[in-house]
Tab-separated table of C-alpha atoms in Angstrom:
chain	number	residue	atom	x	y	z
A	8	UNK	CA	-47.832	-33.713	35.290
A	9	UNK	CA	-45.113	-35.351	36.314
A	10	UNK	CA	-44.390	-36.878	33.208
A	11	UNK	CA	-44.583	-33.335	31.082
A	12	UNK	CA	-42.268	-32.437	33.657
A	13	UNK	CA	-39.492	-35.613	33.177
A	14	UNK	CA	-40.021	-34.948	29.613
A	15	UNK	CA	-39.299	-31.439	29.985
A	16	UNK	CA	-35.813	-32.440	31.565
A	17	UNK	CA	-34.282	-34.734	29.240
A	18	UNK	CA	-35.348	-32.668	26.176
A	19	UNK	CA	-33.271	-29.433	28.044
A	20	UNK	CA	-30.143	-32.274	28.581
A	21	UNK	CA	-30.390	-33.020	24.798
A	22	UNK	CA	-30.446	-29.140	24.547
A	23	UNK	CA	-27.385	-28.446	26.244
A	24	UNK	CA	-25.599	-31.484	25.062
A	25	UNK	CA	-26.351	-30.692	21.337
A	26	UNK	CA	-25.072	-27.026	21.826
A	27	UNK	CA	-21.876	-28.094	23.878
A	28	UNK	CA	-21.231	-30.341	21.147
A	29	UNK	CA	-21.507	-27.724	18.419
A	30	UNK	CA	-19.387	-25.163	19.974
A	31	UNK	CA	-15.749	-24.917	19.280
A	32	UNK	CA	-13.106	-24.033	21.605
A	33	UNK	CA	-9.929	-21.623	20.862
A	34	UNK	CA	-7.733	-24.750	20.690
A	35	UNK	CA	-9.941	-26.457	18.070
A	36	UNK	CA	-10.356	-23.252	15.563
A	37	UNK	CA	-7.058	-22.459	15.886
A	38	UNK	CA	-5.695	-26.657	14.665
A	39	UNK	CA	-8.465	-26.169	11.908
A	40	UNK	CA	-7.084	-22.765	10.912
A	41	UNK	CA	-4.109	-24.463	10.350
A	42	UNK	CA	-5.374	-26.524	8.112
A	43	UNK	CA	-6.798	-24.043	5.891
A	44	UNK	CA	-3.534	-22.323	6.274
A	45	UNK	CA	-1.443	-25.003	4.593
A	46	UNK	CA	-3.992	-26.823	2.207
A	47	UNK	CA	-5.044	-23.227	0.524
A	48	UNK	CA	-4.313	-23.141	-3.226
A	49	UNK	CA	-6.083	-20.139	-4.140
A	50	UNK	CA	-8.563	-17.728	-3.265
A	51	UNK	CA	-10.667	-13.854	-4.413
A	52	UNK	CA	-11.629	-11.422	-1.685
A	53	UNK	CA	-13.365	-8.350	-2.579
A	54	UNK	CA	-14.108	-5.533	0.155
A	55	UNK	CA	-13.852	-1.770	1.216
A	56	UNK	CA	-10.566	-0.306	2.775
A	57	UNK	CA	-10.968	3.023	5.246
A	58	UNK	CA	-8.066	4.742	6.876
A	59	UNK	CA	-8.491	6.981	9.459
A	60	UNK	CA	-4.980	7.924	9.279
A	61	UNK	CA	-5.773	11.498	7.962
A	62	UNK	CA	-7.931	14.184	9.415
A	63	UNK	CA	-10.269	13.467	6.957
A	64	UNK	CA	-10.806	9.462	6.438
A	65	UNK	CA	-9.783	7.755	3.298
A	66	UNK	CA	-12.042	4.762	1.423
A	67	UNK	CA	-10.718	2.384	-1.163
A	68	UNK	CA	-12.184	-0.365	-2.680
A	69	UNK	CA	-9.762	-3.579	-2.464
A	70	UNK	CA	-9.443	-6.517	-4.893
A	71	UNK	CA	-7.045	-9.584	-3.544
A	72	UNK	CA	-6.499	-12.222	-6.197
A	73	UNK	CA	-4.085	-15.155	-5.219
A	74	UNK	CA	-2.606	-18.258	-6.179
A	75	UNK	CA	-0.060	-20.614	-4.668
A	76	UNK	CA	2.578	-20.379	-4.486
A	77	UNK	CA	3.696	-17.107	-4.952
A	78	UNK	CA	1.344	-15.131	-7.254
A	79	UNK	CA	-0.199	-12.065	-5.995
A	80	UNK	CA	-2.860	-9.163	-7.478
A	81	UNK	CA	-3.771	-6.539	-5.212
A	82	UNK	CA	-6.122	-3.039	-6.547
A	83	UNK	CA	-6.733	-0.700	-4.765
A	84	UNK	CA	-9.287	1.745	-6.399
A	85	UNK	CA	-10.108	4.930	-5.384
A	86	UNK	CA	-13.676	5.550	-6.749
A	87	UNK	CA	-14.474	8.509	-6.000
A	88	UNK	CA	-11.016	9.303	-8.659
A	89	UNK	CA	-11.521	6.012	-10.461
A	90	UNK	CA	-8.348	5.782	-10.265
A	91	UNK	CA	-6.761	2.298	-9.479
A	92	UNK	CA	-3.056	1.045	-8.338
A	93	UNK	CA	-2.488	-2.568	-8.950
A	94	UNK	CA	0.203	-4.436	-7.002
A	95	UNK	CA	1.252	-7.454	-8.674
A	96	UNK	CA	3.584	-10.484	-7.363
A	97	UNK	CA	4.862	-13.243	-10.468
A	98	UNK	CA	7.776	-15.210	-11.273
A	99	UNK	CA	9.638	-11.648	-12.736
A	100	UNK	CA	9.199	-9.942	-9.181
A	101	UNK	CA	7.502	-7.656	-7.832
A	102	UNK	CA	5.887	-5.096	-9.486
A	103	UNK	CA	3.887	-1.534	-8.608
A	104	UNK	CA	1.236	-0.564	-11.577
A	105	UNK	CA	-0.371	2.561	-11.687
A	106	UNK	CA	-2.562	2.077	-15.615
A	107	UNK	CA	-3.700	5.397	-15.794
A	108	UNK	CA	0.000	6.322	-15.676
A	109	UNK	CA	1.116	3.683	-18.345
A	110	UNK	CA	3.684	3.532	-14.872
A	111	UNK	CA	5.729	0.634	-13.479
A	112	UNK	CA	7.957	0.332	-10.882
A	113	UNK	CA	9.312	-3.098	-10.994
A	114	UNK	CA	10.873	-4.761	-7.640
A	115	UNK	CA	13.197	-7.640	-6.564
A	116	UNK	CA	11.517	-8.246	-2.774
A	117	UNK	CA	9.767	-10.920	-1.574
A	118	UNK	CA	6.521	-8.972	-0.647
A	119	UNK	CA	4.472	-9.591	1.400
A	120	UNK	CA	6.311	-12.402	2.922
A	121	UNK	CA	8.577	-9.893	4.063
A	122	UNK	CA	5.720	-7.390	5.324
A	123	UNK	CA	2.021	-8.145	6.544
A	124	UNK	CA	-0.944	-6.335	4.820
A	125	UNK	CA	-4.199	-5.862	6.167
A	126	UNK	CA	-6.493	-7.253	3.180
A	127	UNK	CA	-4.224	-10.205	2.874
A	128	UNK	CA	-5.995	-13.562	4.000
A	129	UNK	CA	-2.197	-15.034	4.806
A	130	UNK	CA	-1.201	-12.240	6.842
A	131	UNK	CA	-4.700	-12.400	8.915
A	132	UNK	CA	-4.081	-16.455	9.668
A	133	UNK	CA	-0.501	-15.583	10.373
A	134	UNK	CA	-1.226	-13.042	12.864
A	135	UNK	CA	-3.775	-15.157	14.474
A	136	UNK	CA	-1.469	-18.386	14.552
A	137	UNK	CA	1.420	-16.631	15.510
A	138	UNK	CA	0.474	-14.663	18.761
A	139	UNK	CA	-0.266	-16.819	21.848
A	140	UNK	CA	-1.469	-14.087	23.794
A	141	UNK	CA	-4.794	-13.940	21.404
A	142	UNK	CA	-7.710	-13.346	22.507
A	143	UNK	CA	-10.937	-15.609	21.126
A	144	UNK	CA	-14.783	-14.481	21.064
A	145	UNK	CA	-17.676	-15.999	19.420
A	146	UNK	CA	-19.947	-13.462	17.790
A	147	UNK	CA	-23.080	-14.407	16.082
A	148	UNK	CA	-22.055	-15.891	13.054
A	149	UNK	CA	-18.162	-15.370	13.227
A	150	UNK	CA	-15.147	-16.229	15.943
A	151	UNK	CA	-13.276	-12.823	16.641
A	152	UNK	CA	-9.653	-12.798	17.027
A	153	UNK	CA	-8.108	-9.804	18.989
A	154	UNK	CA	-4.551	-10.357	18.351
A	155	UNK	CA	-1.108	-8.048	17.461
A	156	UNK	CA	-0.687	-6.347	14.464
A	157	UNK	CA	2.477	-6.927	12.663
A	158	UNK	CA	2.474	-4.234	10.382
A	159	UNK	CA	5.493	-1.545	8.787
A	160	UNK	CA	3.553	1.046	10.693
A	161	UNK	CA	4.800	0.792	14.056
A	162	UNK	CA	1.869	2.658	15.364
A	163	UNK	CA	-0.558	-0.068	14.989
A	164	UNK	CA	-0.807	-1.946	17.532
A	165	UNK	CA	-3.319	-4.670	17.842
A	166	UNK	CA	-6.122	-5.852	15.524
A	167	UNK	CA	-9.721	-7.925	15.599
A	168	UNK	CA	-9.967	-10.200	12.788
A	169	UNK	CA	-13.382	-11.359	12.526
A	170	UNK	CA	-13.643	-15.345	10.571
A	171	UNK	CA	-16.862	-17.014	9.401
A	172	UNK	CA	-17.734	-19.831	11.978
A	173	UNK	CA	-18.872	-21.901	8.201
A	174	UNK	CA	-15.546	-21.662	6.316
A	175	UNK	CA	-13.441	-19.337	8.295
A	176	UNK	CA	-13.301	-16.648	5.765
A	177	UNK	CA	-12.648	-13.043	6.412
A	178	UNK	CA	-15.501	-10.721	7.340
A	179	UNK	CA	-14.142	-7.591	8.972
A	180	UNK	CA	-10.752	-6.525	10.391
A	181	UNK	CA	-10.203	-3.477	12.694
A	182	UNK	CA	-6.229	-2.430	12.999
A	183	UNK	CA	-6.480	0.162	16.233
A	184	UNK	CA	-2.886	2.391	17.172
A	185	UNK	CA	-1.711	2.323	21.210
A	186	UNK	CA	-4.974	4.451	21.872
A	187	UNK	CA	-6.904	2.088	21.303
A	188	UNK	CA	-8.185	4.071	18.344
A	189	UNK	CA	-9.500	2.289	15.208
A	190	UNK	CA	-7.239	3.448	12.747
A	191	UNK	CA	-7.676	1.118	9.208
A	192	UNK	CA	-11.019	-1.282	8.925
A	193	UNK	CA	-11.645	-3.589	6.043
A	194	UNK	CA	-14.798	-4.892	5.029
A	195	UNK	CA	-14.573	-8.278	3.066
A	196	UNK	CA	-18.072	-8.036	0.788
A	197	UNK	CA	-16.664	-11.500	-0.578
A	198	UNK	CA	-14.437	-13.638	-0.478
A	199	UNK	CA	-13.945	-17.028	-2.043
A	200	UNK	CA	-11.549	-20.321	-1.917
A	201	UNK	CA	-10.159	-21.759	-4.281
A	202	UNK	CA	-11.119	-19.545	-7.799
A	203	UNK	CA	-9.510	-20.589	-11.312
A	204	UNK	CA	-7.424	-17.452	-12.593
A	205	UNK	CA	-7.396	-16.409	-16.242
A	206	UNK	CA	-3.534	-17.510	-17.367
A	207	UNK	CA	-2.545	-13.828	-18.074
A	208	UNK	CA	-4.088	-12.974	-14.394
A	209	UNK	CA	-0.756	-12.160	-12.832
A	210	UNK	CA	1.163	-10.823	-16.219
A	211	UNK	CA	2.760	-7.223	-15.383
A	212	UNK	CA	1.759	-6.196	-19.029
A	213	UNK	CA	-1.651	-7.423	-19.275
A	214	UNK	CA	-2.476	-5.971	-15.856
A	215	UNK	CA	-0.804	-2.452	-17.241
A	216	UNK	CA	-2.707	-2.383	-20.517
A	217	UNK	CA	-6.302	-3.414	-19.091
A	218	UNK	CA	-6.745	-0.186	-17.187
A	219	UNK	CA	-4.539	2.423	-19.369
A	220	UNK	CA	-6.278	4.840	-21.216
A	221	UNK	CA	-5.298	4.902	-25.208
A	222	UNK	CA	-1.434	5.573	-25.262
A	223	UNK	CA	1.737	3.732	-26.346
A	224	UNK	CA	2.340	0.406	-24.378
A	225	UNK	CA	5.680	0.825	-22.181
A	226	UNK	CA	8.082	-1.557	-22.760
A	227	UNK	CA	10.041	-3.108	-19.554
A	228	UNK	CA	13.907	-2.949	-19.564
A	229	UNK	CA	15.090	-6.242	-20.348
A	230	UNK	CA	17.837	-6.379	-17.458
A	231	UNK	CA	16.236	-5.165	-15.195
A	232	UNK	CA	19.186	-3.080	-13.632
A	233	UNK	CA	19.401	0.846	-12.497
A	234	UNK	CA	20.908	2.920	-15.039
A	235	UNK	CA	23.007	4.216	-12.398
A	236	UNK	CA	23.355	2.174	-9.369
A	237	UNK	CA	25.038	4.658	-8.047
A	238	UNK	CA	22.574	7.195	-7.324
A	239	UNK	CA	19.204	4.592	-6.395
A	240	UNK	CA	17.497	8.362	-6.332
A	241	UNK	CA	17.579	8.697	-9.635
A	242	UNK	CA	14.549	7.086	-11.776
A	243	UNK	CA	15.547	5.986	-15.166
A	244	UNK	CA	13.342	4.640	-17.497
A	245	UNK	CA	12.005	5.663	-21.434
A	246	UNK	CA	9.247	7.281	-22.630
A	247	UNK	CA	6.763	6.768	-24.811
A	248	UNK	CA	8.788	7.557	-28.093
A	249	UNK	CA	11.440	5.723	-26.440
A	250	UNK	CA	13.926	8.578	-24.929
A	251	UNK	CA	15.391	7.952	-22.025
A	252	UNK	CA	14.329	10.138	-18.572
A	253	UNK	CA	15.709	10.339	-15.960
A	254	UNK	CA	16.432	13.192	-12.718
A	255	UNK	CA	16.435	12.981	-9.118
A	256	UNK	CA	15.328	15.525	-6.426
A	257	UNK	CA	16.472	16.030	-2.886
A	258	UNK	CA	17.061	17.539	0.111
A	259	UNK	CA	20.640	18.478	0.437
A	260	UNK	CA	21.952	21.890	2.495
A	261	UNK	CA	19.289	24.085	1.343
A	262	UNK	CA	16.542	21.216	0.461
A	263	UNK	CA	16.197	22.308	-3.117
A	264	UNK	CA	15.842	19.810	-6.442
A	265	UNK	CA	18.880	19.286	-8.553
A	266	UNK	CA	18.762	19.917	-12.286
A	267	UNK	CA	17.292	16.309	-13.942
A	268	UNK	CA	19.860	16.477	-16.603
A	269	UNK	CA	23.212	17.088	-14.540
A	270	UNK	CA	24.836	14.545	-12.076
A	271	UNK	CA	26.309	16.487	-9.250
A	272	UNK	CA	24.859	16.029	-5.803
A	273	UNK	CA	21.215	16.374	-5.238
A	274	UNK	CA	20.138	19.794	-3.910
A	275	UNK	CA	23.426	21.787	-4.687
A	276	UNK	CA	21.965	23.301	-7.530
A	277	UNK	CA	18.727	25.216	-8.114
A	278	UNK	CA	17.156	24.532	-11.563
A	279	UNK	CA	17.203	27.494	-13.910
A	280	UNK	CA	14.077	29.921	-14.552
A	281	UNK	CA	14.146	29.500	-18.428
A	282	UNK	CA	14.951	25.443	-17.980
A	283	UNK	CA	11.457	25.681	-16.506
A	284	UNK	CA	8.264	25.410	-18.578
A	285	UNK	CA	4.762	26.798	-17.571
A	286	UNK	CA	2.689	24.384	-15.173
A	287	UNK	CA	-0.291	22.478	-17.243
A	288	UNK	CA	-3.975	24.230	-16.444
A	289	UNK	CA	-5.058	20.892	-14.739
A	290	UNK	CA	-1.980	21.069	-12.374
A	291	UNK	CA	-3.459	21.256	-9.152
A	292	UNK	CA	-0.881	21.974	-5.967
A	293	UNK	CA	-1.218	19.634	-3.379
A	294	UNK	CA	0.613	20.219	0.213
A	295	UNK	CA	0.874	17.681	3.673
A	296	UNK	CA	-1.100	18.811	6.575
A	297	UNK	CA	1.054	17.085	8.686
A	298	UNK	CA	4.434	18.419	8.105
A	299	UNK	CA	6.074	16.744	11.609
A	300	UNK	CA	6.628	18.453	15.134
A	301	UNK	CA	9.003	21.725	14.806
A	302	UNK	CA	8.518	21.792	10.977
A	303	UNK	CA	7.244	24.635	8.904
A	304	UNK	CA	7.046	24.947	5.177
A	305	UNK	CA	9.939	27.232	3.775
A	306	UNK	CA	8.936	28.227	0.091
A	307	UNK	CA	7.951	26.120	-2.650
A	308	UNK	CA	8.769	26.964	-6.437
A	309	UNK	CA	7.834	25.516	-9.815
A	310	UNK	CA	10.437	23.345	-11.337
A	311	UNK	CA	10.897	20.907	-14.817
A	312	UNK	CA	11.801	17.392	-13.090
A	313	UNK	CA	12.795	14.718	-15.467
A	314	UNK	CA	10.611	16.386	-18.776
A	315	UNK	CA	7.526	17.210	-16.258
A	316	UNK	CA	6.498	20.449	-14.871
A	317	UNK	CA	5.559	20.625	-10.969
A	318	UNK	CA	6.902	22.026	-7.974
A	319	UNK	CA	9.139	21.810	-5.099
A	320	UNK	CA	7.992	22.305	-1.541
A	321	UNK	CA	10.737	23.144	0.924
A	322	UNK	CA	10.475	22.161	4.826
A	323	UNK	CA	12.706	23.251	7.584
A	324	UNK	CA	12.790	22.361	11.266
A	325	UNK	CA	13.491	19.394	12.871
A	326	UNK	CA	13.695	17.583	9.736
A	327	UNK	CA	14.386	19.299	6.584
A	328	UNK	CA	12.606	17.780	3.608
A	329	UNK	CA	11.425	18.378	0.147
A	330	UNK	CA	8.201	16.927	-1.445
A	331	UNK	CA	8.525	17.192	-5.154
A	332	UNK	CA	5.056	17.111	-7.016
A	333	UNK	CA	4.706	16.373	-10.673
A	334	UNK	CA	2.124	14.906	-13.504
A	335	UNK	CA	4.385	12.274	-15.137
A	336	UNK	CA	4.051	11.221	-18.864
A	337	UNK	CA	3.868	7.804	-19.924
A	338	UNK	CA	6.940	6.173	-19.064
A	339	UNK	CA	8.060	2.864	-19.271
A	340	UNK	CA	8.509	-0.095	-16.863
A	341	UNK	CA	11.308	1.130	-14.539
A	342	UNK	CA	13.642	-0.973	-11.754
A	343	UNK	CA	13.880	0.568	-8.499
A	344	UNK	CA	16.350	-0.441	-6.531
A	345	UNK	CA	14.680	-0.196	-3.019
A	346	UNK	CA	11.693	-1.336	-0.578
A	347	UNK	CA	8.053	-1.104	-0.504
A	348	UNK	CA	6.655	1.135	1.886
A	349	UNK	CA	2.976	0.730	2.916
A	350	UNK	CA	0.865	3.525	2.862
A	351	UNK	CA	-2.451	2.359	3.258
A	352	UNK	CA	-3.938	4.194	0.548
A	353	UNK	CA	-0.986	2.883	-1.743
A	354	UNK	CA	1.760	1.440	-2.096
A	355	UNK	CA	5.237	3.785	-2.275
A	356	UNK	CA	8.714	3.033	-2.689
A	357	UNK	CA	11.625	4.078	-0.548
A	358	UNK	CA	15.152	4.364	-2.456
A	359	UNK	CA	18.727	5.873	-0.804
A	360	UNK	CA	20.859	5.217	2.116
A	361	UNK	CA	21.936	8.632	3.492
A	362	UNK	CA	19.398	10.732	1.409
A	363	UNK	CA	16.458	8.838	1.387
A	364	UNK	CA	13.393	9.399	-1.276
A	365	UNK	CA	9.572	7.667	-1.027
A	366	UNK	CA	8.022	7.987	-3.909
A	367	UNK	CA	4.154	7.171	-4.713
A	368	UNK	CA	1.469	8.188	-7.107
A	369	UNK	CA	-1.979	9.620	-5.626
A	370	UNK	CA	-4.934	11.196	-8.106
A	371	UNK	CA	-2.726	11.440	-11.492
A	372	UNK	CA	-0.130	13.017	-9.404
A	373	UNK	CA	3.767	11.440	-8.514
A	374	UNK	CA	5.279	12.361	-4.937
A	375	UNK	CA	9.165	12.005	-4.125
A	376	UNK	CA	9.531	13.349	-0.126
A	377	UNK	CA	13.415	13.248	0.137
A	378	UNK	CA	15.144	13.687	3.002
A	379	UNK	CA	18.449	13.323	5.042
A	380	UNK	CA	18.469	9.464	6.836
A	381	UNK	CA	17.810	11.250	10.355
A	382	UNK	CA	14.094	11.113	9.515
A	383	UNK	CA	12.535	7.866	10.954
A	384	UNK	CA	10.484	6.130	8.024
A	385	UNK	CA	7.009	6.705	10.406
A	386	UNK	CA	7.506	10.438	9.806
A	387	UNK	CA	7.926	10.194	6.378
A	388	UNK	CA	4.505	7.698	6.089
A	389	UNK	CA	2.440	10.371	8.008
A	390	UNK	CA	3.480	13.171	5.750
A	391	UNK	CA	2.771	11.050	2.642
A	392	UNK	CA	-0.773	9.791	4.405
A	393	UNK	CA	-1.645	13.932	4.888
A	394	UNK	CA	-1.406	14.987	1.590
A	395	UNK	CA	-5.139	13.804	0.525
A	396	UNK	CA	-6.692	17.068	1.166
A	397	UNK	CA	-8.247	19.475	-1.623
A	398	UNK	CA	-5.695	20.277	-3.466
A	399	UNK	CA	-4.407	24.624	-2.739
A	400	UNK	CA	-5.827	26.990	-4.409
């Protein structure tokens, strides 16, 4: 009896050494995170986006192709839509494709360095190696992370970033706002190190026509300069038969959209009734339902902007604001002048210095909110996240 007993004991020593032995301490993942950090050449995540940004939460499915040192592919797919906004990074800059759009709004940044995204295996790391205040778990099968987010969106505040104990790749991340309320989770359904990319993976123009439907290819201005640097408002670009566009649309004294083919300040100038052609039968009005504290909508009227029908919705309050809403033809590859701007769902683009414009695509449809400066950029990212609703009747 004895003996069962002494044997008993040493196997429950091996037990517990074997176990202390295979466990990992913070310090240990974190030099071995490292590691990965700076030896990684390349690597393919796959997953499912949700924001719960909006009253009623968003999904998107998420495709993250990279290769060192700088080359970037990020789609975002809505499926329920199939439509799907590709995000590219390559030696020509940076570039925003929307294919069903033949659309391209090309760049000079150095995204992401300059910004952190969510689905973005470098930003994850970064965020983990960066704060010293982490927090470490061990869960199952993967080491949690409860760290600070470092996002655009000042209203997200901290974030779990779950890593596979195996290989440390991502499994789950939850971004939560000051509430503590969970307000973007991705879901990495795979992910793998080290893939071999097709040589054309990163081109702008292979990207653009794999996922256009039947049209003209766009061409991309050669020098890659605004038409009018002068007014970074105004989009300039050519069409499919090659003739130039361009317009602008803002918010001036009265908030209403200036006539596409005149230059005098935006919003002085409301565009004439017979300049204005009849709104396509698929047009479908779509409004914010989160216009900002003390704002109400004013009046919103139908308007040509840049060869497109759509209309104009006027704001007034606190913040006076337009949101101009068109279906855009197939235009070519046009330089913008500006910044990304993060909106979860996509990816906009904020032009202007004392009238400011973000612009983004969203179900076949193009955006431009434009407003006076005085609006902080969070207000104008929570208007653009509300309009996802059904569209008004």
């Amino acid at each position: 009896m004895r003996r069962i007993i002494w044997i008993t004991a040493i196997m429950m020593c091996f037990t517990i050494i074997a176990t202390a032995c295979g466990a990992k301490n913070p310090e240990s993942v974190i030099k071995e995170l490292g590691k990965v950090q700076n030896k990684m050449e390349s690597y393919q995540a796959k997953g499912t986006m949700k924001l719960n940004t909006s009253q009623q939460p968003l999904e998107y499915k998420v495709e993250v192709w990279y290769q060192k040192d700088h080359f970037y592919r990020i789609a975002l797919t809505n499926e329920k839509k199939d439509i799907t906004q590709i995000v590219l990074r390559n030696d020509d800059g940076v570039f925003v494709l929307t294919p069903r759009l033949n659309k391209v709004f090309r760049f000079q940044s150095d995204w992401p360095d300059n910004q952190g995204q969510v689905y973005l295996y470098q930003t994850l790391l970064s965020s983990i190696l960066n704060d010293e205040s982490r927090q470490f778990a061990s869960d199952n099968d993967a080491y949690v992370f409860d760290v600070m987010a470092n996002y655009q969106n000042a209203s997200l505040a901290r974030q779990k970033i779950w890593l596979n104990k195996e290989n440390f790749a991502p499994s789950k991340v939850e971004v939560s706002d000051t509430n503590a309320s969970v307000m973007v989770e991705v879901t990495f359904d795979e992910f793998k190190f080290d893939p071999k990319f097709d040589k054309n993976a990163f081109d702008t123009q292979a990207n653009l026509n794999a996922g256009a439907a039947p049209a003209p290819a766009p061409s991309t201005t050669d020098d890659g300069k605004a038409a009018n640097p002068d007014d970074p408002n105004k989009a300039t670009g050519t069409d499919a038969n090659g003739e130039k566009t361009d317009g602008s649309a803002g918010a001036g004294d009265n908030g209403a959209a200036s006539d596409p083919n005149q230059s005098g300040d935006a919003g002085k100038e409301e565009p004439k009734a017979e300049d204005t052609m009849a709104l396509p039968s698929t047009f479908q009005e779509m409004q914010p339902t989160y216009l900002g504290d003390g704002v109400a909508w004013k009046d919103t009227q139908e308007i040509t902007f840049g060869g497109n029908t759509g209309v104009l919705q006027r704001y007034t309050g606190t913040y006076d604001y337009t949101i101009l809403q068109t279906q855009p033809k197939d235009v070519a590859a046009t330089y913008i002048p500006g910044e990304l701007v993060d909106l979860g769902f996509t990816m906009g683009q904020l032009t202007g210095d004392d009238q400011q414009t973000l612009t983004w695509t969203y179900e076949g449809n193009e955006f431009r909110l434009t407003t006076s400066s005085d609006m902080p950029l969070e207000e104008m990212v929570a208007i653009a996240q509300s309009v996802d609703g059904e569209p008004t009747k």
